[in-house]
Structures are given as structure tokens and as C-alpha cells.
């Protein structure tokens, strides 16, 4: 069976899991889950092959279906989606790719979910110094068509040490730098879905290349990797 598309049976299983999110039902359908999980992993592996034609992908990580309920008010034992992430070759390349498969909520996300304190400060200082290049990247027609605008958690005001009236304060106050693209169920089940994801991932490359350059140099542009 081809792994270049998401199977309707995968969506059917996830819909049933949502109705029966308990250990008894899951254990009775464990064999079915393993079959769907294998198909989805194959899809991600095929996608990684495509991505490696235009980026240096280090690894694929598939996330487990089991939820950690120890510190959560939601005690349901299973996630109701399947997901995985692709990491780039570090430390030279920065940014990550994520794909989330869920009926009614399939999406991809790219960017910087939880930048380390030092990286976040370096990004903010770059935007403080010069925000023209990042603006040009974010305002590219292809970028805006795929993702709209950059998203992520942000502070209500300026971070300590930054001018709240700075022209780039909308970027400086962010704590995350993420782009998201959502898909309908019909999109996700289409035979061309893998190509649509890959095209979106290609479109984010100028953003990743710029951020990688920022995070591997100091404010004078001197490499930190030498």
C-alpha cells in the first residue's frame, strides 16, 4: 500500500477513538491502531524523503499516542491525533517542522516553539537593530498565501530593556515565532496532500535561513560556530 497519502481508515480510527477514549476500548482495538500508526509513519517517512531534496533534515520524531495525565486536568489516556516533527541539522540550521493529523483539525506548523532564553534575546536584538529583512520575508506573496502572518505567544508590553515604541515591537515582544497552515479533511485525504505539505515547507525556507543566520552569528555578523 502506498504511503504517499493519508488513509480514510486512519481518520475513521481517530474518530472512533474520540468517542471511546478509554483503555478498555483501545486495548480491544490495539491491532487496528498499530496498523494505522504504521501507515501514518510511512507517510511521514515519504514526506521526509521529499523534504531532504530541499533541506537538510536530521531526524523524524513520531509522537506517542499515550498522554501524560499526571499533571493534567484532562485524564483521557490517549491523544486523539497522530503527529510528528522533523528536525534540521544543528547547530548550523535552526527551526523545526511539525505535522498534526486529526479529523477536523489537521495542520502543519513551522518555526520556533520554545526558543532558549539566549536565542530569544538574540532574535529580539536583531529585530531591534534592523527589521527590514525579516519584514520582506514575512511580506512575500508566497509566504502570506501559505501562512498568512507569523503567530506565537507574546508579551503584553515590551521585554525588559526594549523600547515599547520601537517600530518592530510587534516582533520583539513575541516569545514564539510560528507559522501555521490548516487543512480540511478533504485536503488531508487527497492524493496530492503530501505535495501540498512539502510546498508549504519549501516556502518557509527563507524564514528559516534568515533565523539560522541570526542565531549562529553575533550582532556584528561574526559566526559563533567557528
Short mmCIF file of C-alpha atoms in Angstrom, two decimals:
data_model
loop_
_atom_site.label_atom_id
_atom_site.label_comp_id
_atom_site.label_asym_id
_atom_site.label_seq_id
_atom_site.Cartn_x
_atom_site.Cartn_y
_atom_site.Cartn_z
CA UNK A 1 0.00 0.00 0.00
CA UNK A 2 1.25 3.48 -0.89
CA UNK A 3 2.37 5.71 1.96
CA UNK A 4 2.04 8.90 -0.07
CA UNK A 5 -1.43 9.75 1.24
CA UNK A 6 -3.38 9.65 4.48
CA UNK A 7 -5.86 6.78 4.55
CA UNK A 8 -9.56 7.26 5.25
CA UNK A 9 -9.27 4.32 7.66
CA UNK A 10 -6.85 6.38 9.78
CA UNK A 11 -9.43 9.14 10.11
CA UNK A 12 -12.10 6.55 10.89
CA UNK A 13 -9.97 5.09 13.68
CA UNK A 14 -9.25 8.51 15.20
CA UNK A 15 -12.96 9.37 15.09
CA UNK A 16 -13.79 6.16 16.93
CA UNK A 17 -11.03 6.79 19.45
CA UNK A 18 -12.51 10.20 20.18
CA UNK A 19 -15.82 8.51 21.03
CA UNK A 20 -14.14 5.79 23.08
CA UNK A 21 -11.12 7.34 24.75
CA UNK A 22 -10.59 4.65 27.38
CA UNK A 23 -8.15 1.82 27.94
CA UNK A 24 -10.68 -0.98 27.51
CA UNK A 25 -11.70 0.11 24.02
CA UNK A 26 -8.14 0.92 22.99
CA UNK A 27 -6.79 -2.44 24.11
CA UNK A 28 -9.52 -4.19 22.14
CA UNK A 29 -8.50 -2.22 19.05
CA UNK A 30 -4.74 -2.19 19.61
CA UNK A 31 -4.03 -4.22 16.47
CA UNK A 32 -6.07 -1.78 14.39
CA UNK A 33 -4.22 1.15 15.93
CA UNK A 34 -0.83 -0.38 15.16
CA UNK A 35 -1.83 -0.85 11.52
CA UNK A 36 -2.92 2.80 11.19
CA UNK A 37 0.12 4.05 13.07
CA UNK A 38 2.37 2.15 10.68
CA UNK A 39 0.66 3.68 7.64
CA UNK A 40 0.95 7.19 9.05
CA UNK A 41 4.61 6.70 9.95
CA UNK A 42 5.20 5.55 6.38
CA UNK A 43 3.59 8.76 5.13
CA UNK A 44 5.91 10.85 7.32
CA UNK A 45 8.92 8.89 6.09
CA UNK A 46 7.91 9.50 2.47
CA UNK A 47 7.48 13.18 3.29
CA UNK A 48 10.96 13.29 4.83
CA UNK A 49 12.43 11.93 1.60
CA UNK A 50 10.81 14.81 -0.29
CA UNK A 51 11.97 17.35 2.29
CA UNK A 52 15.55 16.15 2.06
CA UNK A 53 15.57 17.23 -1.57
CA UNK A 54 15.41 20.89 -0.48
CA UNK A 55 16.54 20.93 3.17
CA UNK A 56 18.95 19.13 5.48
CA UNK A 57 16.64 17.10 7.69
CA UNK A 58 18.37 15.38 10.56
CA UNK A 59 15.59 13.26 12.00
CA UNK A 60 11.92 12.39 12.16
CA UNK A 61 10.24 12.04 15.56
CA UNK A 62 6.80 10.42 15.77
CA UNK A 63 4.93 11.30 18.94
CA UNK A 64 3.30 8.58 21.03
CA UNK A 65 -0.48 8.24 21.24
CA UNK A 66 -0.35 7.93 25.02
CA UNK A 67 -0.99 11.07 27.07
CA UNK A 68 0.91 12.01 30.21
CA UNK A 69 -2.00 12.69 32.56
CA UNK A 70 -0.01 13.14 35.78
CA UNK A 71 -0.23 16.94 35.80
CA UNK A 72 -3.24 17.43 33.54
CA UNK A 73 -6.87 18.09 34.39
CA UNK A 74 -7.73 16.07 31.28
CA UNK A 75 -7.38 12.43 32.33
CA UNK A 76 -8.16 10.89 28.96
CA UNK A 77 -5.41 8.32 28.39
CA UNK A 78 -4.94 8.83 24.64
CA UNK A 79 -4.34 11.66 22.24
CA UNK A 80 -6.95 11.91 19.53
CA UNK A 81 -4.45 12.73 16.81
CA UNK A 82 -1.22 11.44 15.30
CA UNK A 83 1.73 13.75 14.85
CA UNK A 84 5.40 14.01 14.14
CA UNK A 85 8.19 16.55 13.79
CA UNK A 86 11.22 16.96 11.54
CA UNK A 87 14.41 18.48 12.90
CA UNK A 88 17.07 20.25 10.84
CA UNK A 89 20.81 19.65 11.14
CA UNK A 90 22.04 21.59 14.18
CA UNK A 91 23.75 23.77 15.24
CA UNK A 92 24.10 25.29 11.77
CA UNK A 93 20.42 25.10 10.81
CA UNK A 94 17.56 26.21 13.07
CA UNK A 95 13.79 25.84 13.05
CA UNK A 96 11.53 22.82 13.10
CA UNK A 97 8.65 21.33 11.12
CA UNK A 98 5.55 19.73 12.65
CA UNK A 99 2.60 17.87 11.10
CA UNK A 100 -0.61 17.10 13.02
CA UNK A 101 -3.16 14.59 11.70
CA UNK A 102 -6.62 14.83 13.28
CA UNK A 103 -10.14 14.78 11.82
CA UNK A 104 -11.35 18.37 11.73
CA UNK A 105 -8.00 19.72 12.91
CA UNK A 106 -5.20 18.73 10.56
CA UNK A 107 -2.45 21.32 10.28
CA UNK A 108 1.26 21.88 9.86
CA UNK A 109 3.39 24.29 11.85
CA UNK A 110 6.92 25.57 11.38
CA UNK A 111 9.21 27.76 13.39
CA UNK A 112 10.44 28.24 16.92
CA UNK A 113 8.12 26.90 19.64
CA UNK A 114 10.28 27.40 22.72
CA UNK A 115 13.45 29.37 21.95
CA UNK A 116 16.11 29.19 24.64
CA UNK A 117 16.45 32.39 26.65
CA UNK A 118 19.71 33.34 24.93
CA UNK A 119 18.31 32.65 21.45
CA UNK A 120 15.18 34.68 22.15
CA UNK A 121 17.27 37.61 23.31
CA UNK A 122 19.48 37.35 20.21
CA UNK A 123 16.41 37.36 17.91
CA UNK A 124 14.94 40.37 19.68
CA UNK A 125 18.21 42.30 19.49
CA UNK A 126 18.41 41.59 15.76
CA UNK A 127 14.90 42.93 15.20
CA UNK A 128 15.77 45.96 17.32
CA UNK A 129 18.83 46.62 15.17
CA UNK A 130 17.21 46.00 11.77
CA UNK A 131 13.76 44.59 11.00
CA UNK A 132 13.71 45.29 7.25
CA UNK A 133 14.92 41.87 6.11
CA UNK A 134 12.51 39.88 8.27
CA UNK A 135 9.65 42.14 7.14
CA UNK A 136 10.49 41.47 3.49
CA UNK A 137 10.45 37.72 4.11
CA UNK A 138 7.15 37.78 6.00
CA UNK A 139 5.56 40.02 3.36
CA UNK A 140 6.48 37.84 0.39
CA UNK A 141 3.33 36.91 -1.52
CA UNK A 142 4.12 33.19 -1.45
CA UNK A 143 4.70 33.28 2.31
CA UNK A 144 1.49 35.20 3.01
CA UNK A 145 -0.50 32.91 0.71
CA UNK A 146 0.69 29.81 2.57
CA UNK A 147 0.67 31.06 6.14
CA UNK A 148 -0.87 34.49 6.43
CA UNK A 149 1.17 36.01 9.23
CA UNK A 150 3.55 34.87 11.92
CA UNK A 151 1.97 33.65 15.16
CA UNK A 152 3.02 32.74 18.68
CA UNK A 153 2.67 33.71 22.33
CA UNK A 154 3.77 37.24 23.14
CA UNK A 155 4.22 39.65 25.98
CA UNK A 156 1.61 42.36 26.54
CA UNK A 157 4.30 45.00 26.51
CA UNK A 158 7.98 45.38 25.64
CA UNK A 159 10.51 42.96 27.15
CA UNK A 160 12.84 44.48 29.73
CA UNK A 161 15.45 46.68 28.07
CA UNK A 162 13.44 47.32 24.88
CA UNK A 163 11.57 50.44 23.84
CA UNK A 164 7.82 49.82 23.74
CA UNK A 165 7.59 52.39 20.91
CA UNK A 166 10.13 50.59 18.71
CA UNK A 167 8.85 50.03 15.11
CA UNK A 168 9.48 46.29 15.48
CA UNK A 169 7.88 45.90 18.90
CA UNK A 170 5.22 43.61 17.41
CA UNK A 171 8.03 41.14 16.65
CA UNK A 172 10.22 41.91 19.65
CA UNK A 173 7.55 41.11 22.22
CA UNK A 174 6.88 37.65 20.80
CA UNK A 175 8.01 34.60 22.79
CA UNK A 176 7.43 32.23 19.88
CA UNK A 177 7.83 32.58 16.13
CA UNK A 178 5.48 30.13 14.41
CA UNK A 179 3.62 29.82 11.14
CA UNK A 180 0.61 27.53 10.77
CA UNK A 181 -1.31 26.16 7.80
CA UNK A 182 -4.61 24.34 8.32
CA UNK A 183 -6.16 21.70 6.09
CA UNK A 184 -9.67 20.39 5.64
CA UNK A 185 -10.35 16.67 5.92
CA UNK A 186 -10.75 16.54 2.15
CA UNK A 187 -7.34 18.19 1.76
CA UNK A 188 -5.72 15.66 4.07
CA UNK A 189 -7.26 12.67 2.31
CA UNK A 190 -6.36 13.93 -1.16
CA UNK A 191 -3.64 12.05 -3.05
CA UNK A 192 -1.74 15.34 -3.50
CA UNK A 193 -1.67 16.15 0.22
CA UNK A 194 1.98 15.18 0.60
CA UNK A 195 2.95 17.63 -2.16
CA UNK A 196 0.93 20.44 -0.57
CA UNK A 197 2.75 19.95 2.72
CA UNK A 198 6.11 19.80 1.01
CA UNK A 199 5.38 23.01 -0.91
CA UNK A 200 4.46 24.80 2.33
CA UNK A 201 7.67 23.57 3.94
CA UNK A 202 9.66 24.88 0.96
CA UNK A 203 8.02 28.27 1.33
CA UNK A 204 9.21 28.64 4.93
CA UNK A 205 12.85 28.18 3.99
CA UNK A 206 13.79 31.88 3.58
CA UNK A 207 12.46 32.48 7.09
CA UNK A 208 14.46 29.54 8.45
CA UNK A 209 17.61 30.57 6.57
CA UNK A 210 17.37 34.10 7.96
CA UNK A 211 16.76 32.93 11.53
CA UNK A 212 19.56 30.38 11.26
CA UNK A 213 21.95 33.13 10.20
CA UNK A 214 20.84 35.31 13.12
CA UNK A 215 21.21 32.52 15.68
CA UNK A 216 24.65 31.44 14.50
CA UNK A 217 26.22 34.91 14.45
CA UNK A 218 26.68 37.78 16.89
CA UNK A 219 25.28 41.28 16.31
CA UNK A 220 28.36 42.13 14.23
CA UNK A 221 27.67 39.20 11.91
CA UNK A 222 30.62 37.15 13.19
CA UNK A 223 29.99 33.41 13.18
CA UNK A 224 29.56 31.72 16.55
CA UNK A 225 30.28 28.29 15.06
CA UNK A 226 33.98 28.77 14.25
#
